Amino acid sequence: QVQLVESGGGLVQPGGSLRLSCAASGTTFRFDTMAWYRQAPGKQRDLVAAITSGGSTDYADSVKGRFTISRDNAKNTVYLQMNSLKPEDTAVYYCNADGGFFGATINYWGQGTQVTVTS
């Protein structure tokens, strides 16, 4: 079974930092795109950052300059370094992995990890 195993969430003060990790287990497949989404209560799930296997990145305007996404293709792991955290960053963060396999699309989601920013 393919699973995305997340870690690194928690409670931090405004201005603090966290680093989220997401490792794909159960497969050696190199995903085309790995990404982080977040969802606050009562709101839609929005893209935070994404990275391709080649290293191209994309960020939501709300986190640009504060968050950095990176990946280790050998470990099939994606990271999200979050600096200068704000209360509005509070949400459940979900890891996503997407790719193609001989014309078929595969997509997986992590279980979500809570990030809470409060004083």
XYZ file of N, CA and C in Angstrom:
357
model
N 0.847 -1.187 0.000
C 0.000 0.000 0.000
C 0.888 1.243 0.000
N 0.587 2.176 -0.881
C 1.299 3.443 -0.919
C 0.717 4.360 0.137
N 1.580 4.942 0.944
C 1.157 5.888 1.963
C 2.066 7.101 1.958
N 1.488 8.255 2.244
C 2.244 9.472 2.469
C 2.260 9.723 3.967
N 3.438 9.627 4.557
C 3.596 9.739 5.997
C 4.126 11.116 6.339
N 3.323 11.895 7.060
C 3.650 13.274 7.389
C 4.155 13.388 8.821
N 4.985 14.395 9.048
C 5.459 14.698 10.385
C 5.857 16.167 10.454
N 5.982 16.692 11.666
C 6.494 18.032 11.867
C 5.482 19.070 12.292
N 4.202 18.733 12.294
C 3.193 19.684 12.721
C 3.260 19.925 14.217
N 2.572 20.974 14.666
C 2.560 21.286 16.076
C 2.038 22.677 16.344
N 2.260 23.136 17.569
C 1.822 24.455 18.015
C 3.038 25.346 18.197
N 3.006 26.524 17.568
C 4.109 27.471 17.661
C 3.570 28.878 17.859
N 4.425 29.767 18.334
C 4.076 31.170 18.503
C 4.210 31.924 17.185
N 3.472 33.023 17.032
C 3.667 33.853 15.841
C 5.127 34.243 15.679
N 5.602 34.179 14.435
C 6.997 34.457 14.151
C 7.894 33.247 14.236
N 7.365 32.145 14.728
C 8.138 30.932 14.855
C 8.237 30.161 13.558
N 8.885 29.007 13.638
C 9.136 28.186 12.456
C 8.791 26.730 12.714
N 8.418 26.049 11.653
C 8.203 24.612 11.658
C 8.677 24.054 10.323
N 9.076 22.796 10.327
C 9.376 22.110 9.079
C 8.553 20.839 8.996
N 7.736 20.753 7.966
C 6.927 19.580 7.717
C 7.654 18.636 6.770
N 7.481 17.344 7.000
C 8.059 16.332 6.136
C 6.967 15.374 5.686
N 7.102 14.862 4.477
C 6.159 13.895 3.942
C 6.929 12.887 3.106
N 6.912 11.641 3.532
C 7.628 10.580 2.840
C 6.643 9.598 2.223
N 6.842 9.299 0.950
C 6.028 8.301 0.270
C 6.618 6.927 0.528
N 5.843 6.061 1.142
C 6.286 4.707 1.435
C 5.503 3.708 0.606
N 6.085 2.539 0.408
C 5.409 1.484 -0.321
C 5.583 1.532 -1.824
N 6.436 2.435 -2.308
C 6.664 2.551 -3.742
C 8.012 3.204 -4.002
N 8.594 2.884 -5.143
C 9.807 3.552 -5.594
C 9.503 4.534 -6.717
N 8.232 4.731 -7.035
C 7.821 5.615 -8.107
C 8.202 7.054 -7.794
N 8.784 7.721 -8.765
C 9.130 9.124 -8.614
C 7.953 9.969 -9.096
N 7.295 10.625 -8.158
C 6.132 11.427 -8.488
C 6.526 12.684 -9.252
N 5.716 13.030 -10.253
C 5.991 14.231 -11.041
C 5.920 15.483 -10.180
N 4.899 15.563 -9.341
C 4.698 16.726 -8.496
C 4.348 16.294 -7.082
N 4.992 16.909 -6.116
C 4.618 16.756 -4.725
C 4.287 18.138 -4.190
N 3.300 18.203 -3.314
C 2.780 19.495 -2.905
C 2.248 19.456 -1.485
N 2.068 20.647 -0.939
C 1.410 20.831 0.342
C 0.164 21.681 0.143
N -0.934 21.224 0.700
C -2.185 21.962 0.754
C -2.530 22.215 2.218
N -3.437 23.156 2.453
C -3.915 23.367 3.807
C -5.395 23.694 3.794
N -6.043 23.372 4.906
C -7.475 23.587 5.033
C -7.804 23.998 6.460
N -8.369 25.185 6.608
C -8.850 25.666 7.887
C -10.311 25.260 8.046
N -10.815 25.184 9.284
C -12.208 24.786 9.492
C -13.186 25.651 8.704
N -14.105 25.003 7.986
C -15.112 25.712 7.218
C -14.631 26.313 5.921
N -13.382 26.079 5.551
C -12.819 26.647 4.336
C -12.358 25.548 3.389
N -12.124 25.926 2.140
C -11.686 24.969 1.140
C -10.217 24.622 1.327
N -9.830 23.511 0.727
C -8.442 23.098 0.747
C -7.692 23.813 -0.368
N -6.670 24.564 -0.003
C -5.936 25.391 -0.952
C -4.487 24.949 -1.067
N -3.933 25.151 -2.249
C -2.526 24.858 -2.482
C -1.651 25.843 -1.717
N -0.661 25.325 -1.026
C 0.328 26.140 -0.339
C 1.595 26.246 -1.175
N 2.119 25.110 -1.588
C 3.342 25.067 -2.381
C 3.422 23.745 -3.112
N 4.085 23.746 -4.257
C 4.255 22.538 -5.050
C 5.655 22.512 -5.643
N 6.143 21.313 -5.900
C 7.467 21.157 -6.484
C 7.466 19.954 -7.416
N 8.065 20.104 -8.586
C 8.176 19.018 -9.545
C 9.425 18.195 -9.260
N 9.525 17.060 -9.940
C 10.702 16.219 -9.771
C 11.966 16.920 -10.241
N 11.819 17.893 -11.138
C 12.944 18.658 -11.628
C 13.310 19.853 -10.773
N 12.498 20.142 -9.751
C 12.818 21.216 -8.831
C 12.079 22.521 -9.056
N 11.187 22.586 -10.038
C 10.391 23.795 -10.234
C 9.377 23.938 -9.112
N 9.183 25.159 -8.621
C 8.316 25.391 -7.472
C 7.230 26.399 -7.778
N 6.168 26.328 -6.983
C 5.062 27.266 -7.069
C 4.528 27.484 -5.665
N 4.212 28.750 -5.330
C 3.759 29.094 -3.993
C 2.493 29.923 -4.035
N 1.658 29.740 -3.023
C 0.542 30.650 -2.821
C 1.087 32.020 -2.433
N 0.410 33.076 -2.874
C 0.868 34.425 -2.567
C 0.980 34.671 -1.067
N 0.111 34.048 -0.292
C 0.070 34.282 1.137
C 1.290 33.742 1.878
N 2.031 32.830 1.253
C 3.179 32.227 1.923
C 4.492 32.522 1.226
N 4.443 33.137 0.064
C 5.648 33.400 -0.706
C 6.606 34.289 0.084
N 7.860 33.878 0.134
C 8.856 34.599 0.893
C 9.010 34.114 2.314
N 8.041 33.345 2.801
C 8.095 32.810 4.158
C 8.272 31.296 4.184
N 7.662 30.612 3.222
C 7.723 29.152 3.161
C 8.633 28.723 2.022
N 9.287 27.588 2.194
C 10.128 27.012 1.158
C 9.837 25.523 1.034
N 9.516 25.084 -0.177
C 9.279 23.673 -0.424
C 10.521 23.068 -1.072
N 10.834 21.843 -0.701
C 11.966 21.140 -1.279
C 11.654 19.652 -1.297
N 12.451 18.885 -2.032
C 12.223 17.447 -2.081
C 13.534 16.700 -2.255
N 13.523 15.469 -1.795
C 14.625 14.548 -1.964
C 14.078 13.395 -2.793
N 14.399 13.378 -4.067
C 13.843 12.365 -4.954
C 14.286 10.951 -4.584
N 15.508 10.815 -4.097
C 16.006 9.500 -3.708
C 15.200 8.923 -2.553
N 14.733 9.785 -1.659
C 13.946 9.356 -0.506
C 12.447 9.473 -0.736
N 12.051 10.014 -1.904
C 10.643 10.258 -2.194
C 9.979 11.042 -1.066
N 10.647 12.096 -0.657
C 10.213 12.899 0.471
C 10.133 14.368 0.069
N 9.089 15.040 0.528
C 8.928 16.466 0.303
C 8.899 17.173 1.651
N 9.468 18.371 1.685
C 9.553 19.148 2.909
C 8.904 20.517 2.709
N 8.434 21.086 3.799
C 7.935 22.454 3.784
C 8.514 23.179 4.982
N 9.462 24.071 4.727
C 10.031 24.910 5.770
C 9.162 26.144 5.912
N 8.603 26.347 7.089
C 7.691 27.449 7.338
C 8.323 28.400 8.343
N 8.612 29.609 7.909
C 9.192 30.641 8.757
C 8.220 31.807 8.905
N 8.462 32.630 9.905
C 7.633 33.818 10.151
C 6.156 33.466 10.176
N 5.819 32.438 10.912
C 4.448 31.938 10.929
C 3.487 32.957 11.530
N 2.289 32.998 10.967
C 1.232 33.902 11.386
C 0.026 33.096 11.855
N -0.827 33.688 12.699
C -2.031 32.972 13.122
C -2.883 32.480 11.954
N -2.922 33.224 10.858
C -3.711 32.815 9.708
C -3.130 31.611 8.975
N -1.936 31.174 9.353
C -1.374 29.948 8.811
C -1.945 28.712 9.493
N -2.693 28.907 10.560
C -3.279 27.787 11.291
C -4.221 27.001 10.393
N -3.974 25.711 10.274
C -4.767 24.851 9.404
C -4.260 23.423 9.527
N -5.005 22.512 8.929
C -4.502 21.162 8.724
C -3.759 21.153 7.401
N -2.529 20.709 7.423
C -1.695 20.672 6.233
C -1.657 19.253 5.676
N -1.911 19.135 4.374
C -1.977 17.854 3.703
C -0.895 17.735 2.639
N -0.215 16.623 2.636
C 0.751 16.306 1.598
C 0.043 15.659 0.419
N 0.481 15.975 -0.784
C -0.087 15.399 -1.995
C 1.028 14.984 -2.941
N 0.845 13.835 -3.583
C 1.798 13.345 -4.575
C 1.043 12.953 -5.829
N 1.547 13.386 -6.970
C 0.853 13.186 -8.233
C 1.847 12.774 -9.304
N 1.414 11.867 -10.160
C 2.277 11.449 -11.246
C 1.560 10.589 -12.254
N 2.289 10.216 -13.291
C 1.755 9.352 -14.326
C 2.551 8.067 -14.414
N 1.867 6.989 -14.772
C 2.490 5.684 -14.908
C 1.989 5.056 -16.196
N 2.780 5.171 -17.249
C 2.451 4.622 -18.568
C 1.046 5.029 -19.007
N 0.772 6.316 -18.929
C -0.492 6.860 -19.389
C -1.572 6.943 -18.333
N -1.383 6.304 -17.198
C -2.355 6.361 -16.113
C -1.911 7.381 -15.076
N -2.871 8.020 -14.429
C -2.601 9.007 -13.404
C -2.725 8.384 -12.020
N -1.768 8.696 -11.163
C -1.846 8.264 -9.777
C -1.770 9.496 -8.884
N -2.524 9.469 -7.806
C -2.590 10.606 -6.898
C -2.836 10.105 -5.484
N -2.075 10.621 -4.530
C -2.201 10.212 -3.144
C -2.220 11.425 -2.230
N -2.906 11.277 -1.110
C -2.985 12.301 -0.079
C -2.502 11.758 1.253
N -1.826 12.606 2.010
C -1.477 12.265 3.370
C -2.677 12.429 4.288
N -2.512 12.014 5.533
C -3.619 12.049 6.484
C -3.875 13.441 7.044
N -2.946 14.349 6.865
C -3.058 15.697 7.388
C -2.362 15.840 8.726
N -1.734 16.987 8.933
C -1.093 17.287 10.206
C -1.459 18.708 10.623
N -1.807 18.871 11.888
C -2.282 20.154 12.391
C -1.123 21.104 12.655
N -1.254 22.323 12.142
C -0.339 23.413 12.454
C -1.149 24.517 13.115
N -0.777 24.881 14.325
C -1.478 25.921 15.068
C -0.487 27.010 15.452
N -0.798 28.242 15.081
C 0.059 29.387 15.369
C -0.712 30.319 16.295
N -0.267 30.420 17.528
C -0.960 31.241 18.512
C -0.004 31.647 19.617
N -0.299 32.797 20.228
C 0.488 33.259 21.361
C -0.083 32.769 22.679
